[in-house]
PDB file of C-alpha atoms (C1' of nucleotides) in Angstrom:
ATOM      1  CA  MET A  22      75.246 -63.057  64.182  1.00 62.00           C
ATOM      2  CA  PRO A  23      73.357 -63.635  67.324  1.00 84.00           C
ATOM      3  CA  GLU A  24      75.458 -64.588  70.390  1.00 92.00           C
ATOM      4  CA  GLY A  25      75.862 -62.149  73.290  1.00 93.00           C
ATOM      5  CA  PRO A  26      79.069 -60.372  72.074  1.00 94.00           C
ATOM      6  CA  SER A  27      77.305 -59.527  68.720  1.00 94.00           C
ATOM      7  CA  LEU A  28      74.404 -58.004  70.633  1.00 95.00           C
ATOM      8  CA  VAL A  29      76.764 -55.708  72.439  1.00 95.00           C
ATOM      9  CA  ILE A  30      78.117 -54.572  69.095  1.00 95.00           C
ATOM     10  CA  LEU A  31      74.513 -54.034  67.934  1.00 95.00           C
ATOM     11  CA  LYS A  32      73.797 -52.027  71.078  1.00 95.00           C
ATOM     12  CA  GLU A  33      76.801 -49.864  70.321  1.00 95.00           C
ATOM     13  CA  GLU A  34      75.813 -49.288  66.762  1.00 95.00           C
ATOM     14  CA  LEU A  35      72.365 -48.215  67.884  1.00 95.00           C
ATOM     15  CA  ALA A  36      73.683 -45.783  70.495  1.00 95.00           C
ATOM     16  CA  PRO A  37      73.239 -42.770  68.203  1.00 95.00           C
ATOM     17  CA  PHE A  38      69.451 -43.419  68.299  1.00 96.00           C
ATOM     18  CA  LYS A  39      69.355 -42.764  72.020  1.00 96.00           C
ATOM     19  CA  GLY A  40      67.321 -39.671  72.861  1.00 96.00           C
ATOM     20  CA  ARG A  41      65.869 -39.485  69.371  1.00 97.00           C
ATOM     21  CA  ARG A  42      62.133 -39.431  68.551  1.00 97.00           C
ATOM     22  CA  ILE A  43      60.695 -42.062  66.247  1.00 96.00           C
ATOM     23  CA  THR A  44      59.114 -40.489  63.193  1.00 95.00           C
ATOM     24  CA  ALA A  45      58.115 -43.585  61.244  1.00 95.00           C
ATOM     25  CA  VAL A  46      57.488 -47.320  62.179  1.00 94.00           C
ATOM     26  CA  ASN A  47      57.066 -50.186  59.795  1.00 92.00           C
ATOM     27  CA  GLY A  48      57.372 -53.950  59.709  1.00 91.00           C
ATOM     28  CA  TYR A  49      55.348 -57.135  59.982  1.00 89.00           C
ATOM     29  CA  ALA A  50      56.081 -57.625  63.702  1.00 89.00           C
ATOM     30  CA  LYS A  51      52.888 -58.693  65.593  1.00 86.00           C
ATOM     31  CA  ILE A  52      52.994 -55.831  68.044  1.00 89.00           C
ATOM     32  CA  ASP A  53      51.089 -52.615  68.175  1.00 89.00           C
ATOM     33  CA  LEU A  54      53.389 -50.487  66.104  1.00 91.00           C
ATOM     34  CA  THR A  55      51.400 -47.300  66.844  1.00 92.00           C
ATOM     35  CA  ARG A  56      52.724 -47.524  70.371  1.00 92.00           C
ATOM     36  CA  LEU A  57      56.153 -46.453  69.017  1.00 94.00           C
ATOM     37  CA  HIS A  58      55.124 -43.593  66.930  1.00 92.00           C
ATOM     38  CA  ASN A  59      56.493 -40.234  68.152  1.00 95.00           C
ATOM     39  CA  LYS A  60      58.026 -41.868  71.219  1.00 96.00           C
ATOM     40  CA  THR A  61      61.512 -40.994  72.322  1.00 97.00           C
ATOM     41  CA  ILE A  62      64.035 -43.797  72.544  1.00 96.00           C
ATOM     42  CA  LYS A  63      65.293 -43.529  76.129  1.00 96.00           C
ATOM     43  CA  ASP A  64      68.003 -46.091  76.023  1.00 96.00           C
ATOM     44  CA  ILE A  65      69.389 -49.057  74.076  1.00 96.00           C
ATOM     45  CA  LYS A  66      70.442 -52.049  76.188  1.00 96.00           C
ATOM     46  CA  SER A  67      71.453 -55.661  75.643  1.00 95.00           C
ATOM     47  CA  TRP A  68      70.989 -58.666  77.904  1.00 95.00           C
ATOM     48  CA  GLY A  69      72.313 -61.962  76.694  1.00 94.00           C
ATOM     49  CA  LYS A  70      71.089 -62.342  73.163  1.00 94.00           C
ATOM     50  CA  HIS A  71      68.306 -59.714  73.595  1.00 94.00           C
ATOM     51  CA  CYS A  72      68.502 -56.246  72.183  1.00 95.00           C
ATOM     52  CA  LEU A  73      66.287 -53.808  74.237  1.00 95.00           C
ATOM     53  CA  ILE A  74      64.953 -50.605  72.804  1.00 96.00           C
ATOM     54  CA  CYS A  75      63.706 -48.757  75.859  1.00 96.00           C
ATOM     55  CA  PHE A  76      60.907 -46.184  76.164  1.00 95.00           C
ATOM     56  CA  ASP A  77      59.402 -44.561  79.257  1.00 94.00           C
ATOM     57  CA  THR A  78      56.842 -47.240  80.160  1.00 93.00           C
ATOM     58  CA  PHE A  79      57.731 -50.186  77.939  1.00 94.00           C
ATOM     59  CA  PHE A  80      60.506 -51.645  75.918  1.00 94.00           C
ATOM     60  CA  ILE A  81      60.970 -53.579  72.678  1.00 94.00           C
ATOM     61  CA  ARG A  82      62.795 -56.860  72.950  1.00 94.00           C
ATOM     62  CA  ILE A  83      64.476 -57.988  69.742  1.00 94.00           C
ATOM     63  CA  HIS A  84      65.951 -61.495  69.397  1.00 93.00           C
ATOM     64  CA  LEU A  85      67.786 -62.281  66.240  1.00 92.00           C
ATOM     65  CA  LEU A  86      67.188 -65.992  66.639  1.00 89.00           C
ATOM     66  CA  LEU A  87      69.279 -68.208  64.245  1.00 88.00           C
ATOM     67  CA  PHE A  88      69.609 -65.953  61.183  1.00 86.00           C
ATOM     68  CA  GLY A  89      68.361 -62.530  62.137  1.00 90.00           C
ATOM     69  CA  LYS A  90      69.951 -59.513  60.483  1.00 92.00           C
ATOM     70  CA  TYR A  91      69.905 -55.771  60.838  1.00 94.00           C
ATOM     71  CA  LEU A  92      70.923 -52.783  58.772  1.00 94.00           C
ATOM     72  CA  ILE A  93      71.463 -49.278  59.999  1.00 95.00           C
ATOM     73  CA  ASN A  94      70.811 -46.464  57.580  1.00 94.00           C
ATOM     74  CA  ASP A  95      70.476 -49.113  54.889  1.00 91.00           C
ATOM     75  CA  SER A  96      67.849 -51.558  53.723  1.00 88.00           C
ATOM     76  CA  LYS A  97      67.345 -54.549  51.487  1.00 87.00           C
ATOM     77  CA  SER A  98      64.525 -55.789  49.338  1.00 82.00           C
ATOM     78  CA  VAL A  99      62.849 -58.183  51.724  1.00 86.00           C
ATOM     79  CA  ASN A 100      60.396 -56.832  54.303  1.00 87.00           C
ATOM     80  CA  PRO A 101      61.832 -55.910  57.712  1.00 91.00           C
ATOM     81  CA  VAL A 102      60.084 -57.350  60.759  1.00 92.00           C
ATOM     82  CA  LEU A 103      60.658 -53.922  62.306  1.00 94.00           C
ATOM     83  CA  SER A 104      61.825 -50.647  60.871  1.00 94.00           C
ATOM     84  CA  LEU A 105      62.329 -47.619  63.082  1.00 95.00           C
ATOM     85  CA  THR A 106      63.025 -44.215  61.484  1.00 95.00           C
ATOM     86  CA  CYS A 107      64.262 -41.211  63.567  1.00 94.00           C
ATOM     87  CA  GLY A 108      64.524 -38.352  61.162  1.00 92.00           C
ATOM     88  CA  LYS A 109      67.358 -39.204  58.912  1.00 91.00           C
ATOM     89  CA  GLY A 110      68.405 -42.307  60.765  1.00 93.00           C
ATOM     90  CA  VAL A 111      66.791 -45.699  60.218  1.00 94.00           C
ATOM     91  CA  VAL A 112      67.268 -49.166  61.658  1.00 95.00           C
ATOM     92  CA  ASN A 113      65.864 -52.248  59.944  1.00 94.00           C
ATOM     93  CA  PHE A 114      65.570 -55.670  61.563  1.00 94.00           C
ATOM     94  CA  TYR A 115      64.988 -58.816  59.441  1.00 93.00           C
ATOM     95  CA  THR A 116      63.793 -62.179  60.454  1.00 90.00           C
ATOM     96  CA  ALA A 117      63.891 -61.488  64.175  1.00 92.00           C
ATOM     97  CA  SER A 118      61.565 -62.048  67.143  1.00 91.00           C
ATOM     98  CA  VAL A 119      60.048 -58.735  68.229  1.00 92.00           C
ATOM     99  CA  VAL A 120      58.167 -58.446  71.520  1.00 91.00           C
ATOM    100  CA  LEU A 121      56.751 -55.447  73.311  1.00 92.00           C
ATOM    101  CA  VAL A 122      57.214 -55.708  77.044  1.00 91.00           C
ATOM    102  CA  GLU A 123      55.426 -53.455  79.550  1.00 91.00           C
ATOM    103  CA  GLY A 124      57.525 -51.877  82.279  1.00 92.00           C
ATOM    104  CA  ARG A 125      61.143 -51.047  82.505  1.00 92.00           C
ATOM    105  CA  ALA A 126      63.994 -53.284  81.291  1.00 91.00           C
ATOM    106  CA  GLU A 127      66.018 -52.704  84.440  1.00 89.00           C
ATOM    107  CA  GLY A 128      63.661 -54.768  86.552  1.00 87.00           C
ATOM    108  CA  ALA A 129      63.055 -57.440  83.902  1.00 89.00           C
ATOM    109  CA  TYR A 130      66.529 -58.940  83.729  1.00 92.00           C
ATOM    110  CA  ASP A 131      69.352 -60.096  85.950  1.00 92.00           C
ATOM    111  CA  TRP A 132      72.535 -58.617  84.525  1.00 94.00           C
ATOM    112  CA  GLU A 133      74.686 -60.715  86.843  1.00 95.00           C
ATOM    113  CA  THR A 134      74.138 -63.720  84.554  1.00 94.00           C
ATOM    114  CA  ASP A 135      75.030 -61.765  81.395  1.00 95.00           C
ATOM    115  CA  LEU A 136      78.447 -62.800  80.251  1.00 96.00           C
ATOM    116  CA  MET A 137      79.084 -59.470  78.556  1.00 96.00           C
ATOM    117  CA  SER A 138      77.852 -57.231  81.443  1.00 96.00           C
ATOM    118  CA  ASP A 139      80.087 -55.338  83.832  1.00 97.00           C
ATOM    119  CA  LEU A 140      77.823 -56.925  86.461  1.00 96.00           C
ATOM    120  CA  TRP A 141      78.745 -60.536  85.377  1.00 97.00           C
ATOM    121  CA  ASN A 142      78.925 -62.564  88.572  1.00 97.00           C
ATOM    122  CA  PRO A 143      80.989 -65.760  88.313  1.00 97.00           C
ATOM    123  CA  LYS A 144      80.081 -66.830  91.855  1.00 97.00           C
ATOM    124  CA  LYS A 145      76.459 -66.773  90.882  1.00 95.00           C
ATOM    125  CA  ALA A 146      77.229 -69.075  87.941  1.00 95.00           C
ATOM    126  CA  GLU A 147      79.141 -71.404  90.179  1.00 96.00           C
ATOM    127  CA  LYS A 148      76.211 -71.544  92.620  1.00 94.00           C
ATOM    128  CA  ALA A 149      73.817 -72.205  89.762  1.00 93.00           C
ATOM    129  CA  LEU A 150      75.991 -75.008  88.221  1.00 94.00           C
ATOM    130  CA  LYS A 151      76.326 -76.748  91.585  1.00 93.00           C
ATOM    131  CA  GLN A 152      72.459 -77.078  91.447  1.00 91.00           C
ATOM    132  CA  LEU A 153      72.811 -78.802  87.994  1.00 91.00           C
ATOM    133  CA  PRO A 154      75.135 -81.761  88.627  1.00 91.00           C
ATOM    134  CA  ASP A 155      73.299 -84.101  86.193  1.00 89.00           C
ATOM    135  CA  GLU A 156      73.426 -81.643  83.230  1.00 91.00           C
ATOM    136  CA  LYS A 157      76.046 -82.039  80.537  1.00 92.00           C
ATOM    137  CA  VAL A 158      78.540 -79.189  80.122  1.00 94.00           C
ATOM    138  CA  CYS A 159      77.449 -78.804  76.465  1.00 93.00           C
ATOM    139  CA  ASP A 160      73.939 -78.076  77.728  1.00 93.00           C
ATOM    140  CA  VAL A 161      74.727 -75.660  80.571  1.00 93.00           C
ATOM    141  CA  LEU A 162      76.920 -73.569  78.186  1.00 94.00           C
ATOM    142  CA  LEU A 163      73.719 -72.938  76.169  1.00 93.00           C
ATOM    143  CA  ASP A 164      71.625 -72.332  79.290  1.00 93.00           C
ATOM    144  CA  GLN A 165      70.555 -68.666  79.148  1.00 92.00           C
ATOM    145  CA  GLU A 166      69.753 -68.467  82.804  1.00 92.00           C
ATOM    146  CA  VAL A 167      73.346 -69.422  83.790  1.00 94.00           C
ATOM    147  CA  PHE A 168      75.415 -68.055  80.868  1.00 95.00           C
ATOM    148  CA  SER A 169      73.201 -65.396  79.281  1.00 94.00           C
ATOM    149  CA  GLY A 170      74.493 -64.682  75.843  1.00 94.00           C
ATOM    150  CA  SER A 171      76.478 -67.864  75.305  1.00 94.00           C
ATOM    151  CA  GLY A 172      75.707 -69.725  72.106  1.00 94.00           C
ATOM    152  CA  ASN A 173      76.924 -72.678  70.114  1.00 94.00           C
ATOM    153  CA  ILE A 174      80.231 -71.079  69.050  1.00 94.00           C
ATOM    154  CA  ILE A 175      81.109 -69.994  72.555  1.00 95.00           C
ATOM    155  CA  LYS A 176      80.093 -73.467  73.830  1.00 95.00           C
ATOM    156  CA  ASN A 177      82.367 -75.355  71.410  1.00 95.00           C
ATOM    157  CA  GLU A 178      85.323 -73.014  71.661  1.00 96.00           C
ATOM    158  CA  VAL A 179      85.268 -72.827  75.520  1.00 96.00           C
ATOM    159  CA  LEU A 180      85.162 -76.618  75.935  1.00 96.00           C
ATOM    160  CA  PHE A 181      88.045 -76.955  73.519  1.00 96.00           C
ATOM    161  CA  ARG A 182      90.058 -74.254  75.273  1.00 97.00           C
ATOM    162  CA  ILE A 183      89.657 -75.801  78.633  1.00 97.00           C
ATOM    163  CA  LYS A 184      90.064 -79.384  77.266  1.00 97.00           C
ATOM    164  CA  VAL A 185      86.724 -80.721  78.546  1.00 96.00           C
ATOM    165  CA  HIS A 186      84.658 -83.278  76.641  1.00 95.00           C
ATOM    166  CA  PRO A 187      81.183 -81.808  75.844  1.00 94.00           C
ATOM    167  CA  GLU A 188      79.315 -84.784  77.387  1.00 92.00           C
ATOM    168  CA  THR A 189      80.995 -84.351  80.740  1.00 93.00           C
ATOM    169  CA  GLN A 190      78.408 -84.129  83.537  1.00 92.00           C
ATOM    170  CA  VAL A 191      78.725 -80.891  85.525  1.00 93.00           C
ATOM    171  CA  GLY A 192      78.752 -82.827  88.797  1.00 93.00           C
ATOM    172  CA  ASN A 193      81.826 -84.799  87.702  1.00 94.00           C
ATOM    173  CA  LEU A 194      83.953 -81.783  87.054  1.00 95.00           C
ATOM    174  CA  PRO A 195      86.628 -81.038  89.678  1.00 96.00           C
ATOM    175  CA  LEU A 196      85.947 -77.719  91.305  1.00 97.00           C
ATOM    176  CA  LYS A 197      89.036 -76.216  89.773  1.00 97.00           C
ATOM    177  CA  LYS A 198      87.821 -77.248  86.358  1.00 97.00           C
ATOM    178  CA  LEU A 199      84.247 -75.933  87.009  1.00 96.00           C
ATOM    179  CA  ARG A 200      85.718 -72.545  87.903  1.00 97.00           C
ATOM    180  CA  GLU A 201      87.894 -72.685  84.748  1.00 97.00           C
ATOM    181  CA  LEU A 202      84.780 -73.296  82.679  1.00 97.00           C
ATOM    182  CA  ILE A 203      83.103 -70.217  84.164  1.00 97.00           C
ATOM    183  CA  LYS A 204      86.164 -68.057  83.904  1.00 97.00           C
ATOM    184  CA  ASP A 205      86.768 -69.007  80.289  1.00 97.00           C
ATOM    185  CA  ALA A 206      83.133 -68.535  79.211  1.00 96.00           C
ATOM    186  CA  ARG A 207      83.731 -64.863  80.227  1.00 97.00           C
ATOM    187  CA  THR A 208      87.202 -64.601  78.721  1.00 97.00           C
ATOM    188  CA  TYR A 209      86.248 -66.164  75.432  1.00 96.00           C
ATOM    189  CA  SER A 210      83.081 -63.970  75.187  1.00 96.00           C
ATOM    190  CA  LEU A 211      85.243 -60.936  75.464  1.00 96.00           C
ATOM    191  CA  LEU A 212      87.650 -62.239  72.893  1.00 96.00           C
ATOM    192  CA  PHE A 213      84.636 -63.037  70.645  1.00 95.00           C
ATOM    193  CA  TYR A 214      83.577 -59.472  70.882  1.00 95.00           C
ATOM    194  CA  LYS A 215      87.041 -58.088  70.112  1.00 95.00           C
ATOM    195  CA  TRP A 216      87.464 -60.411  67.107  1.00 94.00           C
ATOM    196  CA  LYS A 217      83.952 -59.976  65.806  1.00 93.00           C
ATOM    197  CA  LYS A 218      84.353 -56.197  65.840  1.00 92.00           C
ATOM    198  CA  ALA A 219      87.614 -56.505  63.952  1.00 91.00           C
ATOM    199  CA  ASN A 220      86.001 -58.862  61.468  1.00 90.00           C
ATOM    200  CA  VAL A 221      88.392 -61.712  62.288  1.00 91.00           C
ATOM    201  CA  LEU A 222      86.248 -63.973  64.425  1.00 92.00           C
ATOM    202  CA  LYS A 223      86.177 -67.002  62.049  1.00 91.00           C
ATOM    203  CA  ARG A 224      89.876 -67.179  61.667  1.00 91.00           C
ATOM    204  CA  HIS A 225      90.207 -67.581  65.438  1.00 93.00           C
ATOM    205  CA  TRP A 226      87.907 -70.554  65.577  1.00 94.00           C
ATOM    206  CA  GLN A 227      89.962 -73.457  66.825  1.00 95.00           C
ATOM    207  CA  ILE A 228      87.444 -76.366  66.778  1.00 94.00           C
ATOM    208  CA  TYR A 229      84.114 -74.932  65.606  1.00 93.00           C
ATOM    209  CA  LYS A 230      83.701 -75.969  62.018  1.00 92.00           C
ATOM    210  CA  ARG A 231      87.277 -77.073  61.901  1.00 93.00           C
ATOM    211  CA  LYS A 232      88.333 -80.368  60.223  1.00 91.00           C
ATOM    212  CA  THR A 233      91.268 -81.133  62.505  1.00 93.00           C
ATOM    213  CA  CYS A 234      92.256 -80.473  66.045  1.00 95.00           C
ATOM    214  CA  PRO A 235      94.928 -77.713  65.999  1.00 94.00           C
ATOM    215  CA  ARG A 236      96.582 -79.403  69.024  1.00 94.00           C
ATOM    216  CA  CYS A 237      96.620 -83.061  68.014  1.00 93.00           C
ATOM    217  CA  ASN A 238      96.162 -82.715  64.198  1.00 94.00           C
ATOM    218  CA  ILE A 239      93.702 -85.622  64.281  1.00 94.00           C
ATOM    219  CA  PRO A 240      90.289 -85.260  62.628  1.00 93.00           C
ATOM    220  CA  ALA A 241      87.823 -83.186  64.771  1.00 93.00           C
ATOM    221  CA  GLU A 242      84.673 -84.977  65.829  1.00 92.00           C
ATOM    222  CA  ILE A 243      81.286 -83.555  64.741  1.00 91.00           C
ATOM    223  CA  LYS A 244      78.174 -84.700  66.574  1.00 90.00           C
ATOM    224  CA  TYR A 245      74.753 -83.429  67.481  1.00 89.00           C
ATOM    225  CA  MET A 246      74.701 -83.414  71.228  1.00 89.00           C
ATOM    226  CA  GLY A 247      72.713 -82.431  74.294  1.00 88.00           C
ATOM    227  CA  LYS A 248      69.065 -81.594  74.819  1.00 87.00           C
ATOM    228  CA  GLY A 249      68.784 -79.443  71.782  1.00 86.00           C
ATOM    229  CA  LYS A 250      70.916 -81.825  69.598  1.00 87.00           C
ATOM    230  CA  ARG A 251      73.097 -78.915  68.622  1.00 91.00           C
ATOM    231  CA  LEU A 252      76.163 -79.144  66.470  1.00 91.00           C
ATOM    232  CA  THR A 253      79.103 -80.087  68.674  1.00 93.00           C
ATOM    233  CA  CYS A 254      82.688 -79.993  67.426  1.00 93.00           C
ATOM    234  CA  PHE A 255      85.407 -81.374  69.659  1.00 94.00           C
ATOM    235  CA  CYS A 256      88.618 -83.419  69.771  1.00 95.00           C
ATOM    236  CA  SER A 257      88.200 -86.860  71.289  1.00 93.00           C
ATOM    237  CA  ASN A 258      91.871 -86.978  72.075  1.00 95.00           C
ATOM    238  CA  CYS A 259      92.570 -83.820  74.041  1.00 94.00           C
ATOM    239  CA  GLN A 260      89.173 -82.989  75.486  1.00 96.00           C
ATOM    240  CA  VAL A 261      88.817 -85.106  78.663  1.00 95.00           C
ATOM    241  CA  LYS A 262      85.588 -86.696  79.794  1.00 94.00           C
ATOM    242  CA  TYR A 263      85.325 -86.434  83.557  1.00 93.00           C
TER     243      TYR A 263
ATOM    244  C1'  DA B  18      70.719 -77.648  45.228  1.00 70.41           C
ATOM    245  C1'  DT B  19      69.043 -79.564  49.231  1.00 70.41           C
ATOM    246  C1'  DA B  20      70.285 -79.305  53.871  1.00 70.41           C
ATOM    247  C1'  DC B  21      71.978 -76.976  57.398  1.00 70.41           C
ATOM    248  C1'  DA B  22      73.078 -72.858  60.477  1.00 70.41           C
ATOM    249  C1'  DT B  23      75.639 -68.246  65.829  1.00 70.41           C
ATOM    250  C1'  DG B  24      68.119 -69.878  68.419  1.00 70.41           C
ATOM    251  C1'  DT B  25      63.713 -70.046  70.770  1.00 70.41           C
ATOM    252  C1'  DT B  26      58.921 -71.080  71.318  1.00 70.41           C
ATOM    253  C1'  DG B  27      54.810 -73.624  71.515  1.00 70.41           C
ATOM    254  C1'  DG B  28      52.209 -77.667  70.738  1.00 70.41           C
ATOM    255  C1'  DA B  29      51.568 -82.614  70.187  1.00 70.41           C
ATOM    256  C1'  DG B  30      52.245 -87.002  72.007  1.00 70.41           C
ATOM    257  C1'  DC B  31      53.431 -90.061  75.636  1.00 70.41           C
TER     258       DC B  31
ATOM    259  C1'  DG C  22      52.362 -82.180  85.057  1.00 70.41           C
ATOM    260  C1'  DG C  23      56.581 -83.210  82.995  1.00 70.41           C
ATOM    261  C1'  DC C  24      59.451 -84.778  79.489  1.00 70.41           C
ATOM    262  C1'  DT C  25      60.853 -85.203  74.509  1.00 70.41           C
ATOM    263  C1'  DC C  26      60.342 -84.444  69.967  1.00 70.41           C
ATOM    264  C1'  DC C  27      59.158 -81.578  66.249  1.00 70.41           C
ATOM    265  C1'  DA C  28      57.586 -77.786  63.435  1.00 70.41           C
ATOM    266  C1'  DA C  29      57.817 -73.093  62.711  1.00 70.41           C
ATOM    267  C1'  DC C  30      60.022 -68.782  61.970  1.00 70.41           C
ATOM    268  C1'  DA C  31      62.623 -67.015  56.984  1.00 70.41           C
ATOM    269  C1'  DT C  32      67.198 -66.473  54.801  1.00 70.41           C
ATOM    270  C1'  DG C  33      72.048 -67.021  53.397  1.00 70.41           C
ATOM    271  C1'  DT C  34      75.545 -70.369  52.560  1.00 70.41           C
ATOM    272  C1'  DA C  35      77.913 -74.542  51.118  1.00 70.41           C
TER     273       DA C  35
END
DNA sequence: ATACATGTTGGAGC
DNA sequence: GGCTCCAACATGTA
């Protein structure tokens, strides 16, 4: 569910709530729910993996974490962390992180680092990565300050697509390859969005959770790598360690 | 059916 | 202070 492209889809699905007044608020979120009552939703935004429900003087930041879910005009038996009703419409969030942030979302985020934003700035990513020569590529592809919205699927697929071993240090990548990494993080995020929307994302996974490398036909490697020891799927034959 | 998963945070311990 | 490790969050899936 929760990588950047999925958040853009969520934002689009919530667009009908823009301009509508909240008539009921529920949920176990540890925020002052009374702040939301009778307020008009001014905008729905996304940044990286954050969903932002914007009001005049504050916004609600929803992060779906590892297994967050949401239902629009539908519900299930477990308690929602946050439920917003606008007349006939309702959105229910389950097992998500919900934070109320004072101020406006525009000033709170840098959309140039958001892989899914029209403002995505690859030069900024290149500059940032040049400051991180000792980091592994499998870590920087999860760094939300560099590639906001990139997650474990995007990480694994991009490294496979550009044939780079996940434990390669950023500083060892030739400039051409570094730029290819940045370029493909964007390209694959847009493909992820398109495929997710068409419900065909999984069938396009080439290495993530695959048993064999589709290029070499040898068994794919599965290891827990990087700072967060996250699941890393790769081909030891065609992904080069620089 | 026990463990793991598209993720992040905060605290303990060193 | 900084780094690393770990638990917690709460649920669906294999």
